[in-house]
Coordinates of C-alpha atoms in Angstrom, one line a residue:
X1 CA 91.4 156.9 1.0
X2 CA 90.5 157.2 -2.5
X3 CA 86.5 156.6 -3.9
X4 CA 86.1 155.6 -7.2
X5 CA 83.0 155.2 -9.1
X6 CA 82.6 152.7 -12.0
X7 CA 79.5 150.8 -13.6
X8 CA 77.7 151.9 -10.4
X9 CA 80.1 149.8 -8.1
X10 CA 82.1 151.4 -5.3
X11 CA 85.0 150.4 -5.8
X12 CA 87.8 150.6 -1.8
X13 CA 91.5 150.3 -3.5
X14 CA 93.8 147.9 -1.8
X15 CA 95.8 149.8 1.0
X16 CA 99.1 149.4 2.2
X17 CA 100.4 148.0 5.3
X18 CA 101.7 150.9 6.8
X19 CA 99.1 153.6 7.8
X20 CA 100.2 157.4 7.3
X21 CA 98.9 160.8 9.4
X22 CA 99.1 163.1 7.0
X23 CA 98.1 165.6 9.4
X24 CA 101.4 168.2 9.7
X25 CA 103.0 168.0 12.9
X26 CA 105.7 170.6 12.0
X27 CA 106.6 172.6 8.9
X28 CA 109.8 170.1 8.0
X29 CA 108.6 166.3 9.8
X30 CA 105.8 164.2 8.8
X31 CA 105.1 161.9 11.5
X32 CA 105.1 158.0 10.0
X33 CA 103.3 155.1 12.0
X34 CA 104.6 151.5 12.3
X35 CA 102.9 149.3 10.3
X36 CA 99.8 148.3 11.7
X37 CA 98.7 144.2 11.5
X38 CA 94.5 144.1 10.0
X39 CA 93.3 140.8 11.3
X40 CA 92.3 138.8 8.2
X41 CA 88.2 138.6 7.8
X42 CA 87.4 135.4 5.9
X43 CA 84.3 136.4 4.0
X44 CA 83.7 140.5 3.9
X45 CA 86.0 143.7 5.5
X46 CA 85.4 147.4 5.1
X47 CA 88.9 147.7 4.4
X48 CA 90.5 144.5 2.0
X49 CA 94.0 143.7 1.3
X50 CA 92.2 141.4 -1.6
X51 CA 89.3 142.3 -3.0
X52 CA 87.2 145.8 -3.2
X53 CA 83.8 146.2 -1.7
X54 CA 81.0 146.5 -4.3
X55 CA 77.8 148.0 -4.2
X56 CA 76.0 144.5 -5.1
X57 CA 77.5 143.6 -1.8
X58 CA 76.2 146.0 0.5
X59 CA 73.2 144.9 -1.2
X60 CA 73.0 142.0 -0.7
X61 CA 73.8 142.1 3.1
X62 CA 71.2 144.5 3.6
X63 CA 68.9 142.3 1.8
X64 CA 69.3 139.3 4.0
X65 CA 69.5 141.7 7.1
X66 CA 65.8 142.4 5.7
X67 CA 64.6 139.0 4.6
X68 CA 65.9 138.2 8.3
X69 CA 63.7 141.0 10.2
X70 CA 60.6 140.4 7.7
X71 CA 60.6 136.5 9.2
X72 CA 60.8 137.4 12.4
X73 CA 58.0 139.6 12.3
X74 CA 56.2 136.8 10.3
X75 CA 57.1 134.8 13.6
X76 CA 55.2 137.4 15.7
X77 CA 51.9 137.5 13.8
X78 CA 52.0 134.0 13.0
X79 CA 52.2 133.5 17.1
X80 CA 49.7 136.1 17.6
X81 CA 47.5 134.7 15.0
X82 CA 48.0 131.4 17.4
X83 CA 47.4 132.9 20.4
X84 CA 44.2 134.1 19.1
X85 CA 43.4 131.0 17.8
X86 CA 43.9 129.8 21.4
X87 CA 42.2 132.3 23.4
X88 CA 38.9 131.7 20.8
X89 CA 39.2 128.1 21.5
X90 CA 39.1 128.4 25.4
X91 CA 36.2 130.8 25.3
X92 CA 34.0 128.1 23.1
X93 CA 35.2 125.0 25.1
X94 CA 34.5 127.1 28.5
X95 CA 30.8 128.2 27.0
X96 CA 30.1 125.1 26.1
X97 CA 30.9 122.9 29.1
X98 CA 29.3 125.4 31.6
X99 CA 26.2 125.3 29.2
X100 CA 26.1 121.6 29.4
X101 CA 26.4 121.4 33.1
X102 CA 23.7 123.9 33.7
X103 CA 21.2 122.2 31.4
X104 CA 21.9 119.0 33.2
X105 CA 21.3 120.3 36.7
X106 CA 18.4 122.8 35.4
X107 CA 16.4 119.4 34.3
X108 CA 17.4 117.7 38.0
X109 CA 15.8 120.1 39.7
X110 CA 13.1 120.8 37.7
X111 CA 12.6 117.1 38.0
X112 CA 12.1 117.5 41.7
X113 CA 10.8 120.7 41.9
X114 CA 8.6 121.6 39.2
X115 CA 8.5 125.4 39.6
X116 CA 10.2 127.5 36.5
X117 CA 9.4 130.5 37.8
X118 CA 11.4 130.5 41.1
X119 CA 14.1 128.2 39.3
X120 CA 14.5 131.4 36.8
X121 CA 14.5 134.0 39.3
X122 CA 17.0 132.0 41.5
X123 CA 19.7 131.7 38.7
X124 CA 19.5 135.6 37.8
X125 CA 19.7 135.6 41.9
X126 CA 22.4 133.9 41.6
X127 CA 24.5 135.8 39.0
X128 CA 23.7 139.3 40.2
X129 CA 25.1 138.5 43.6
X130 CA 28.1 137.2 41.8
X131 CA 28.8 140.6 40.4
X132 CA 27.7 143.0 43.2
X133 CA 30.6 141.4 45.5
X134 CA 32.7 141.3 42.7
X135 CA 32.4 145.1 42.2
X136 CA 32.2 145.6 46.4
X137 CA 35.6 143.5 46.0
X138 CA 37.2 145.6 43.4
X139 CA 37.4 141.7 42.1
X140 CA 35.8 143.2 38.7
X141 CA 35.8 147.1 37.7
X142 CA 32.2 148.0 37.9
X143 CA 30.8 149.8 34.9
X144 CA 30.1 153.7 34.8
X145 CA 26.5 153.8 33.8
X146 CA 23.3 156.5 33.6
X147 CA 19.8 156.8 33.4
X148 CA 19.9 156.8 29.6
X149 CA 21.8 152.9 30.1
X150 CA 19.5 152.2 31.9
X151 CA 17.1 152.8 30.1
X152 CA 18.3 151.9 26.7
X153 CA 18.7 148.4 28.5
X154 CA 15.5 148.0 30.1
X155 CA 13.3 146.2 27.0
X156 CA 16.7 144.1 26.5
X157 CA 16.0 143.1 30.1
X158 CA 12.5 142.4 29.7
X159 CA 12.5 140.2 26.6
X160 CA 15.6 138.3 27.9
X161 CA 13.1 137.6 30.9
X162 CA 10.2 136.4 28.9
X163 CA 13.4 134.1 27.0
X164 CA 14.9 132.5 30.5
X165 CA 11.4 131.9 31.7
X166 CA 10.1 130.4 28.6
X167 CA 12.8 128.0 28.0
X168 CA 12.7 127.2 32.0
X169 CA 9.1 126.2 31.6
X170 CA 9.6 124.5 28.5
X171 CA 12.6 122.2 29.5
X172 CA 10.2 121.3 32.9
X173 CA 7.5 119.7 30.4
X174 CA 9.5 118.8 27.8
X175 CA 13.2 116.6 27.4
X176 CA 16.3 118.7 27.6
X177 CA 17.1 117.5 24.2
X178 CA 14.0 118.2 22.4
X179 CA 14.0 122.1 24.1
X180 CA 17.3 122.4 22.0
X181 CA 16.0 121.3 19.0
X182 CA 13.2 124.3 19.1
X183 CA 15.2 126.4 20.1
X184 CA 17.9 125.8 16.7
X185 CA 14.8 127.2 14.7
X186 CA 15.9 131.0 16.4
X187 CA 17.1 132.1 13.1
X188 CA 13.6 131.7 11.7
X189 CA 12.0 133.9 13.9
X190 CA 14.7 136.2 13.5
X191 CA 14.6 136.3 9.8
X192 CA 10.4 137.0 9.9
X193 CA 10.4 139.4 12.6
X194 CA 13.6 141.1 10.6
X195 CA 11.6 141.2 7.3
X196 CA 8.1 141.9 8.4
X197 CA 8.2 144.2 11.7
X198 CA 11.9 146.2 10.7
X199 CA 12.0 145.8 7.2
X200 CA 14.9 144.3 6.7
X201 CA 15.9 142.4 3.3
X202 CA 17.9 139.2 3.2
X203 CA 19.5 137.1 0.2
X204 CA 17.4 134.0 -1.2
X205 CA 20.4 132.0 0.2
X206 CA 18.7 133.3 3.8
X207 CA 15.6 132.5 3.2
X208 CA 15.9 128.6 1.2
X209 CA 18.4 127.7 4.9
X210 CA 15.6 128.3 6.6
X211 CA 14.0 125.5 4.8
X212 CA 15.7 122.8 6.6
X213 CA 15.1 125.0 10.0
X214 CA 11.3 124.6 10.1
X215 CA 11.3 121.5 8.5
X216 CA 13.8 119.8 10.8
X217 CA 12.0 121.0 14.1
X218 CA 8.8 120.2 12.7
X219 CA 9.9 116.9 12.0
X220 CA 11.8 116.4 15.5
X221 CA 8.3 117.8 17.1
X222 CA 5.9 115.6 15.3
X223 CA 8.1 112.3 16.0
X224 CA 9.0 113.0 19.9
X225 CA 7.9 110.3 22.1
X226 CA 7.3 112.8 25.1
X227 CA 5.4 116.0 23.3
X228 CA 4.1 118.7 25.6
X229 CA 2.3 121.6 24.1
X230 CA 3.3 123.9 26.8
X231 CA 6.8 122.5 26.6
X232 CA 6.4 122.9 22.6
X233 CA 4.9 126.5 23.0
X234 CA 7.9 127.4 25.9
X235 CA 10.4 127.3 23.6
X236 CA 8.7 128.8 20.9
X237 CA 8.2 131.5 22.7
X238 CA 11.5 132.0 23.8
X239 CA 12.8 132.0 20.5
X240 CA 10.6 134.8 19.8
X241 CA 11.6 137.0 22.7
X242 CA 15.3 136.5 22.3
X243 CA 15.1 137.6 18.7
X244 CA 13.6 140.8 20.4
X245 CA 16.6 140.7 22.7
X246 CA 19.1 141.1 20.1
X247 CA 17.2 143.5 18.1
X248 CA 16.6 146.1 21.3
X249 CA 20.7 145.5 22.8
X250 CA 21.9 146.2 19.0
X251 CA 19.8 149.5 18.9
X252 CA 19.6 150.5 22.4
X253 CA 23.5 149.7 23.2
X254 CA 25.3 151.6 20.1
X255 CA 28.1 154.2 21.5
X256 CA 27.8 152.5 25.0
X257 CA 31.2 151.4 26.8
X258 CA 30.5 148.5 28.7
X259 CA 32.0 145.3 28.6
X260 CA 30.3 142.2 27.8
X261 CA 30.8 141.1 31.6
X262 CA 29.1 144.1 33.0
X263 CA 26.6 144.0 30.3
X264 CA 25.1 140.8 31.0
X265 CA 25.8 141.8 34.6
X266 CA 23.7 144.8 34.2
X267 CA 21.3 142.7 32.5
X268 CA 20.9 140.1 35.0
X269 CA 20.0 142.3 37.8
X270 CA 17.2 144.5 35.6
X271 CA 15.8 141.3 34.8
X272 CA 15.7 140.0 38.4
X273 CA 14.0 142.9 39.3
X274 CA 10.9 142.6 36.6
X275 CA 10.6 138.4 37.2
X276 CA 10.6 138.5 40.8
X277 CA 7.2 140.2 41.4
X278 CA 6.1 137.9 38.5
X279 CA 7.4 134.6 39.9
X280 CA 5.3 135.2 43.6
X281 CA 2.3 136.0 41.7
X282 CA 2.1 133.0 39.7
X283 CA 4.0 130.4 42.2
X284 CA 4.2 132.5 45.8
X285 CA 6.1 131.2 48.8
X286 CA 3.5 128.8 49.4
X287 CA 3.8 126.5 46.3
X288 CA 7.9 126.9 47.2
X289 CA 7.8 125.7 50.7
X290 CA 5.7 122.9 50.2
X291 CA 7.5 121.9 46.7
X292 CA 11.2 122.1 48.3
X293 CA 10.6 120.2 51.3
X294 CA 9.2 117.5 49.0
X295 CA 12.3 117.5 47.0
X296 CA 14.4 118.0 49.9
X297 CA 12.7 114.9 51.5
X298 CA 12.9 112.9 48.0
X299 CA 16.4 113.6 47.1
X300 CA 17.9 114.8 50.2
X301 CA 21.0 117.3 50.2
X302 CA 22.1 116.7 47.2
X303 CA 18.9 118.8 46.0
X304 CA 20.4 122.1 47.7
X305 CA 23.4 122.0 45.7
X306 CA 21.9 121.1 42.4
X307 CA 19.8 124.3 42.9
X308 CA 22.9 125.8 43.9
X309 CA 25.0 124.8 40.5
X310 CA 22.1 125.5 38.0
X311 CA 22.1 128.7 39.2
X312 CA 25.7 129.6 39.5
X313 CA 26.4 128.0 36.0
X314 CA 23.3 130.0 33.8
X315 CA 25.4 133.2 35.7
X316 CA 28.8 131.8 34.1
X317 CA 28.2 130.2 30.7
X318 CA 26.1 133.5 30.0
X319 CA 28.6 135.9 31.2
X320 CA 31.7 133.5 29.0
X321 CA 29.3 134.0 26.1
X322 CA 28.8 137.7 26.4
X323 CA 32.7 137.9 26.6
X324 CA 33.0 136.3 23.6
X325 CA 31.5 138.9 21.9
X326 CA 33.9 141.1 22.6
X327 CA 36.5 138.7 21.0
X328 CA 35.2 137.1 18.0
X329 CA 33.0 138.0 15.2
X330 CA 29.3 137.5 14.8
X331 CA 29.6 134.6 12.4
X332 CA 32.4 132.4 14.7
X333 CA 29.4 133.4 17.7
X334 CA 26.5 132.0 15.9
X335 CA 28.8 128.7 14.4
X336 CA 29.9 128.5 18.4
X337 CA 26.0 128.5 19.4
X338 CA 24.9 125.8 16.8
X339 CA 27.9 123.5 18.2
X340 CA 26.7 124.3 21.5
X341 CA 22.9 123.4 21.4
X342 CA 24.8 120.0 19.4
X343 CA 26.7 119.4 22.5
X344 CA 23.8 119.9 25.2
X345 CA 21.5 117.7 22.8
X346 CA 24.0 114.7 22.6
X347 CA 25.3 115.1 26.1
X348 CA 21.2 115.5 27.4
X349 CA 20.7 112.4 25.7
X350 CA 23.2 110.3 27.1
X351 CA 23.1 111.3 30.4
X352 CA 19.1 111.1 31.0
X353 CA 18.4 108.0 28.3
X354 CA 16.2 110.1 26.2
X355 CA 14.4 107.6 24.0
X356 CA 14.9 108.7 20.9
X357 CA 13.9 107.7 17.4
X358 CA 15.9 107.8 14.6
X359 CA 13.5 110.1 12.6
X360 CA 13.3 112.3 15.6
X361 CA 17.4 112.3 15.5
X362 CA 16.8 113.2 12.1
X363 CA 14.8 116.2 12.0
X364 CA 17.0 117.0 14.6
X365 CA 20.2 116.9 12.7
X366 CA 18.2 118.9 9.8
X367 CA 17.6 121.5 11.8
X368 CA 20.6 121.9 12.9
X369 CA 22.1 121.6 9.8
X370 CA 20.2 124.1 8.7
X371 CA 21.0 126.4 11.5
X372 CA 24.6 126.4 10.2
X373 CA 23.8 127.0 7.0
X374 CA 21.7 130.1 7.9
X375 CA 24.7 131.7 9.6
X376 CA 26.9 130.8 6.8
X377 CA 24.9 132.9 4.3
X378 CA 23.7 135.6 6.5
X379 CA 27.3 136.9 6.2
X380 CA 27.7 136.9 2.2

């Protein structure tokens, strides 16, 4: 065949029916083929009886042959992107529901059995025996740890001990609902112990959303029907200590490889070991026996498994929320936790007919308010 070049087109020449071999067989003979039917190609052929093959054509099929692949790898990410989407969504509506059905059974029992102190130990109880048979099982891979984790982890284990206790106390004086609403004014403490103990600076959009934070709780506080100092001072004080929480795991757990499961398993059973001595000196076995077989007179059965499923669930919707964190960014987390404490104040509501005024609902809704807004400009 013969290649010609012109205005930057290749340019095939029409061939002829018969196909030659030119290659010598003998001095004298050329050998000559029979002609040789090309089946006809409607729309493009290497080799044309009618029209040559351009440049701009190969173009153009290579072109579409990339306009093709670069959708279908759209295709992928957008599905990924979905499937992230997805996966974000189970992990909020799992952490949420298994945080509403502790808080519900947390308040039965503390309804019955007015002891926080055992109630707290038995739900770390609870989740730590969860993980050691699921390491024993080979159920979940258990972490490889030293005495530096250990240590780094131990004031992460002691204020989330003070928190869990705190809150328990306060949600055994106090509604389930107006614990929550407390509890919404975290970003506060955080942004004063950040700014006054670490040093820390924040924008003036940080510090005007934590106008309607202290403003909306003190409203809620001033206009709830049921207010309990203790229960007022429990959750103040848990707010406190899990702002210390989060400062000590984000200093203490930098270049450590454990995974948020492990972590707050890790957590769990450190903490169970400084409450327990705690929880006899201030209750003891004494106070316990006499208190459950009142409750267990009282309610019957049903008592053992509400103890039973508040414990189980404060293990679970913990753990789902530490597993988060692996996932999702700090901002979707602390959006995820101000639709959570909505969820456990409406649902708290409903299911135990809170009385509740409509300027308590809104200072609630204030504060809450301004919870989202706090996370929204703690990221700019």
């Amino acid at each position: 065949m013969i290649f010609s070049l012109k205005h930057f087109n290749l340019t095939i020449p029409r061939c002829n029916s018969k196909i030659i071999d030119h290659r010598r067989i003998s001095p004298v003979k050329s050998l000559v083929l029979p002609p040789v039917s090309t089946p006809k190609i409607k729309k493009l052929s290497i080799v044309s009886n009618s029209k040559p093959l351009h440049f701009s054509s190969i173009q153009n099929l290579v072109c579409k042959a990339y306009e093709a692949d670069r959708s279908d790898g759209e295709f992928v990410v957008e599905k990924t992107e979905a499937a992230k989407r997805a996966e974000i969504g189970f992990y909020f509506a799992t952490w949420w529901f298994l945080n509403v059905i502790f808080n519900i059974y947390n308040k039965k029992v503390l309804n019955a059995f007015p002891y926080p102190w055992l109630t707290s130990t038995l739900s770390l109880a609870a989740g730590s025996a969860i993980m050691l048979i699921s390491w024993a099982t080979k159920v979940a891979e258990a972490p490889t740890t030293d005495l530096d984790f250990w240590k780094s982890l131990f004031p992460v284990a002691l204020a989330h001990t003070i928190g869990h206790v705190a809150a328990t106390v306060s949600m055994s004086k106090v509604a389930v609902s107006f614990t929550h609403i407390i509890k919404s004014g975290e970003p506060a403490f955080s942004v004063l112990v950040s700014r006054f103990i670490l040093g820390e600076t924040f924008p003036m959009s940080v510090y005007l959303s934590l106008l309607p934070i202290i403003g909306g709780c003190g409203l809620a506080a001033l206009t709830e029907l049921n207010f309990n100092m203790t229960g007022f001072m429990g959750a103040m004080i848990s707010n406190l200590a899990f702002v210390f929480r989060n400062i000590f795991s984000k200093r203490g757990m930098k270049g450590k490889s454990v995974s948020g499961m492990n972590y707050y398993a890790c957590l769990s059973l450190l903490s169970l070991l400084i409450l327990t001595p705690f929880a006899i000196a201030v209750e003891g076995p004494k106070m316990w026996a006499a208190g459950w077989q009142n409750a267990v007179s009282e309610i019957g059965p049903h008592f053992i498994w509400w103890v039973a499923a508040q414990s189980i669930f404060y293990h679970f919707y913990n753990q789902v929320s530490y597993m988060s964190l692996d996932e999702i960014s700090p901002l979707t987390f602390s959006i995820g936790n101000t639709m959570k404490r909505i969820s456990v104040i409406v649902s708290s509501i409903i299911i135990f007919h809170t009385p509740v005024q409509p300027i308590n609902a809104l200072g609630a809704a204030i504060a809450i308010f301004g919870t989202f807004l706090y996370s929204q400009s703690k990221q700019k």
